[in-house]
XYZ file of N, CA, C and O in Angstrom:
360
model
N -48.302 16.317 100.128
C -48.311 16.600 101.761
C -49.468 15.717 102.615
O -50.795 15.914 102.007
N -49.462 14.842 103.374
C -50.298 14.079 104.292
C -50.888 15.204 104.975
O -50.473 15.689 106.019
N -52.325 15.497 104.533
C -53.069 16.492 105.682
C -53.182 16.119 106.924
O -53.302 16.557 107.933
N -53.389 14.469 107.270
C -53.570 14.148 108.419
C -52.835 14.497 109.366
O -52.664 14.379 110.701
N -51.620 14.804 108.963
C -50.375 15.341 109.657
C -50.156 16.566 110.493
O -49.428 17.002 111.151
N -51.018 17.427 109.636
C -51.203 18.789 109.665
C -52.485 19.336 110.215
O -53.412 18.812 109.954
N -52.451 20.441 111.070
C -53.563 21.164 111.473
C -54.275 21.773 110.161
O -53.680 22.271 109.545
N -55.524 21.818 110.690
C -56.385 22.479 109.994
C -56.305 23.881 110.283
O -56.172 24.417 111.323
N -55.895 24.916 109.412
C -55.644 26.436 109.324
C -57.020 27.103 108.827
O -57.257 26.871 107.908
N -57.350 28.179 109.644
C -58.478 28.854 109.120
C -57.941 30.402 108.946
O -57.201 30.929 109.532
N -58.261 30.825 107.773
C -58.205 32.111 107.180
C -59.235 32.822 107.219
O -60.398 32.258 106.526
N -59.190 33.676 107.716
C -60.490 34.737 107.885
C -60.342 35.959 107.107
O -59.128 36.590 107.616
N -61.262 36.226 106.306
C -60.864 37.657 105.474
C -62.356 38.181 105.373
O -63.237 38.032 104.832
N -62.288 39.572 106.106
C -63.525 40.438 105.872
C -63.241 41.308 104.806
O -62.040 41.727 104.299
N -64.264 41.528 103.920
C -64.184 42.302 102.792
C -65.759 43.264 102.662
O -66.629 42.700 103.004
N -65.023 44.453 102.342
C -66.496 45.259 101.785
C -66.171 46.061 100.566
O -65.024 46.498 100.535
N -66.784 45.714 99.456
C -66.759 46.576 98.329
C -65.098 46.167 97.520
O -64.795 46.984 97.192
N -64.603 44.743 97.605
C -63.651 44.442 97.096
C -63.468 43.686 95.941
O -62.531 42.902 95.634
N -64.440 43.790 94.898
C -64.302 43.179 93.791
C -63.319 43.337 93.139
O -62.830 42.232 92.439
N -62.277 44.335 93.126
C -61.154 44.265 92.433
C -60.109 43.622 92.911
O -59.253 43.265 92.078
N -60.179 43.262 93.930
C -58.817 42.590 94.522
C -59.228 41.089 95.413
O -58.538 40.114 95.701
N -60.596 40.694 95.512
C -60.738 39.583 96.135
C -60.466 38.381 95.226
O -60.202 37.269 95.922
N -60.657 38.177 94.505
C -60.539 36.901 93.451
C -58.832 36.666 93.538
O -58.738 35.642 93.733
N -58.079 37.942 93.486
C -56.629 37.628 93.597
C -56.205 36.880 94.985
O -55.356 36.290 95.276
N -56.760 37.570 96.243
C -56.713 37.601 97.217
C -56.986 35.711 97.513
O -56.252 35.041 98.143
N -58.397 35.146 97.241
C -58.723 33.865 97.068
C -57.830 33.071 96.533
O -57.343 31.802 97.226
N -57.267 33.276 95.488
C -56.413 32.597 94.549
C -55.226 32.254 94.913
O -54.584 31.447 95.099
N -54.902 33.635 95.747
C -53.388 33.400 96.734
C -53.554 32.525 97.590
O -52.341 31.522 98.018
N -54.524 32.200 98.203
C -54.665 31.087 99.351
C -54.752 29.668 98.688
O -54.007 28.764 99.178
N -55.391 29.571 97.514
C -55.577 28.188 97.002
C -54.539 27.826 95.987
O -54.045 26.535 96.249
N -53.467 28.624 95.844
C -52.213 28.359 95.293
C -51.180 27.936 96.321
O -49.936 27.659 95.726
N -51.246 28.103 97.866
C -50.238 27.762 98.695
C -50.001 26.244 98.702
O -50.748 25.488 98.308
N -48.646 25.852 98.962
C -48.354 24.675 99.314
C -49.095 23.734 100.141
O -49.507 22.586 100.150
N -49.376 24.376 101.335
C -50.229 23.801 102.519
C -51.534 23.982 102.055
O -52.309 24.561 101.594
N -52.263 22.833 102.144
C -53.459 22.358 101.353
C -54.595 22.134 102.668
O -56.032 22.295 102.324
N -54.390 21.802 103.888
C -55.237 21.755 105.016
C -55.864 23.097 105.630
O -55.318 23.431 106.591
N -56.512 23.687 104.670
C -57.114 25.027 105.132
C -58.695 25.200 105.197
O -59.230 24.640 104.091
N -59.152 25.986 105.588
C -60.467 26.881 105.049
C -60.289 27.985 105.305
O -59.467 29.015 106.041
N -60.959 28.618 104.431
C -61.151 29.987 104.046
C -62.406 30.589 104.359
O -63.171 30.314 103.706
N -62.579 31.401 105.461
C -63.701 31.986 105.795
C -63.681 33.487 105.237
O -63.012 34.186 105.723
N -64.709 33.961 104.171
C -64.757 35.231 103.926
C -65.793 36.045 104.199
O -67.122 35.070 104.170
N -66.022 36.910 104.889
C -67.031 37.560 105.341
C -67.255 38.813 104.708
O -66.541 39.811 104.674
N -68.323 38.941 103.708
C -68.684 40.090 102.909
C -69.510 41.099 103.823
O -70.526 40.632 104.543
N -68.942 42.249 104.467
C -69.562 43.348 104.778
C -70.532 44.172 104.405
O -70.180 45.539 104.405
N -71.539 43.598 103.804
C -72.664 44.574 102.858
C -72.111 45.116 101.906
O -72.410 46.142 101.553
N -71.304 44.348 101.024
C -71.127 45.142 99.811
C -71.845 45.487 98.910
O -72.979 44.693 98.741
N -71.724 46.670 98.033
C -72.696 46.874 96.958
C -71.942 46.807 95.527
O -72.906 47.242 94.939
N -71.015 45.972 95.344
C -70.497 46.031 94.335
C -70.527 44.723 93.888
O -71.486 43.799 94.477
N -69.739 44.134 93.190
C -69.994 42.598 92.403
C -69.176 41.664 93.477
O -69.004 40.361 93.066
N -68.600 42.112 94.440
C -67.983 41.051 95.654
C -68.746 39.829 95.944
O -68.323 38.750 95.807
N -70.137 40.027 96.296
C -70.727 38.709 96.336
C -70.967 37.561 95.451
O -70.762 36.735 95.639
N -71.027 38.186 94.308
C -71.342 37.308 93.292
C -69.525 36.522 92.993
O -69.771 35.401 92.649
N -68.589 37.363 92.870
C -67.559 36.718 92.702
C -67.135 35.723 93.847
O -66.563 34.486 93.521
N -67.573 35.737 95.168
C -67.444 35.094 96.348
C -68.013 33.849 96.080
O -67.758 32.789 96.260
N -69.354 33.967 95.843
C -70.347 32.799 95.344
C -69.850 31.849 94.259
O -69.722 30.903 94.463
N -68.958 32.686 93.016
C -68.599 31.610 92.041
C -67.308 31.040 92.558
O -67.358 29.694 92.395
N -66.547 31.388 93.581
C -65.449 31.100 93.673
C -65.508 29.787 95.026
O -64.965 29.045 94.842
N -66.661 30.137 95.787
C -66.885 29.113 96.704
C -67.546 27.851 96.139
O -67.482 26.883 96.891
N -68.292 28.029 94.879
C -68.858 26.881 94.207
C -67.694 26.147 93.508
O -67.878 25.014 93.367
N -66.433 26.721 93.491
C -65.517 25.903 92.753
C -64.567 25.126 93.926
O -63.720 24.375 93.374
N -64.427 25.453 95.145
C -63.650 24.719 96.310
C -64.247 24.938 97.525
O -64.791 25.954 97.893
N -64.685 23.531 97.997
C -65.222 23.459 99.280
C -64.745 23.920 100.459
O -65.362 24.105 101.321
N -63.779 24.426 100.372
C -62.840 24.852 101.622
C -62.806 26.510 101.831
O -62.451 26.833 102.819
N -63.881 26.771 100.683
C -64.013 28.187 100.859
C -65.327 28.504 101.559
O -66.437 28.229 100.793
N -65.839 29.330 102.500
C -66.876 29.310 103.255
C -67.256 30.915 103.070
O -66.485 31.686 103.476
N -68.434 31.118 102.973
C -68.905 32.824 102.458
C -69.926 32.677 103.415
O -70.830 32.193 104.020
N -69.774 34.319 104.294
C -70.906 34.661 105.437
C -70.934 36.006 104.463
O -70.223 36.630 104.066
N -72.413 36.588 104.142
C -72.801 37.628 103.715
C -73.812 38.461 104.902
O -74.360 37.990 105.145
N -73.002 39.373 105.111
C -73.874 40.666 106.399
C -74.645 41.342 105.427
O -74.239 42.042 104.427
N -75.824 41.797 105.882
C -76.708 42.606 105.288
C -76.212 44.018 104.959
O -76.693 44.569 103.983
N -75.555 44.668 105.826
C -75.266 45.605 106.119
C -73.897 46.113 106.493
O -73.234 45.494 107.153
N -73.174 46.791 105.966
C -71.647 47.544 106.462
C -71.668 47.715 108.034
O -72.559 48.426 108.196
N -70.893 47.016 108.493
C -70.694 46.937 110.144
C -69.693 48.334 110.350
O -69.957 48.752 111.539
N -69.256 48.810 109.445
C -68.337 50.157 109.727
C -67.210 49.953 109.935
O -66.050 50.790 110.116
N -66.395 48.669 109.889
C -65.223 48.193 109.769
C -64.929 46.896 109.893
O -66.008 46.267 109.812
N -63.447 46.487 109.907
C -63.194 44.997 110.110
C -63.757 44.236 111.339
O -63.694 43.045 111.276
N -63.843 44.643 112.478
C -63.934 43.986 113.835
C -64.956 43.044 113.484
O -64.873 41.975 114.102
N -66.252 43.645 113.487
C -67.244 42.707 113.420
C -67.220 41.326 112.405
O -67.545 40.488 112.981
N -66.884 42.072 111.117
C -66.850 40.676 110.319
C -65.735 39.889 110.840
O -65.671 38.684 110.455
N -64.656 40.281 111.026
C -63.433 39.461 111.434
C -64.179 38.480 112.627
O -63.726 37.236 112.763
N -64.421 38.949 113.653
C -64.972 38.071 114.740
C -66.169 37.317 114.337
O -66.049 36.039 114.805
N -66.958 37.758 113.194
C -67.802 36.702 112.815
C -67.339 35.342 112.374
O -67.628 34.213 112.464
N -66.160 35.377 111.640
C -65.594 34.699 110.604
C -64.769 33.776 111.868
O -64.643 32.588 111.662
N -64.024 34.321 113.047
C -63.433 33.553 113.984
C -64.608 32.623 114.485
O -64.258 31.532 114.820
N -65.357 33.211 114.796
C -66.551 32.521 115.722
C -67.008 31.050 115.058
O -67.595 30.035 115.447
N -67.239 30.941 113.604
C -67.393 29.781 112.516
C -66.161 29.212 112.259
O -66.202 28.149 111.912
N -65.333 29.346 112.843
C -63.792 28.878 112.198
C -63.778 27.616 112.802
O -64.158 26.939 114.240
N -62.730 26.623 112.466
C -62.925 25.365 112.828
C -61.263 24.589 113.303
O -60.909 23.900 113.576
N -60.436 25.760 112.637
C -59.084 25.250 112.527
C -58.274 26.087 113.851
O -58.747 26.359 114.635
N -56.715 25.840 113.405
C -55.859 26.605 114.899
C -55.954 27.960 114.590
O -55.859 28.499 113.437
């Protein structure tokens, strides 16, 4: 697939203490046939191993961007809006 003919798609994923599922979530994006994407994962103050997993996966693929919020905002709206504000795609 020639990425120049297809728009950049931004995928925004807020996560809080999602160590059990976040790796599968990210791998699901990576394995898609459409490859012109950026994945922005916003960690909403997780206290489990989520930040460690995110750093490992972001180091493996430069299309994965991570944002780490210091404390939990109480819901997905703030982290989602944070991700949207830094997105570059459609």
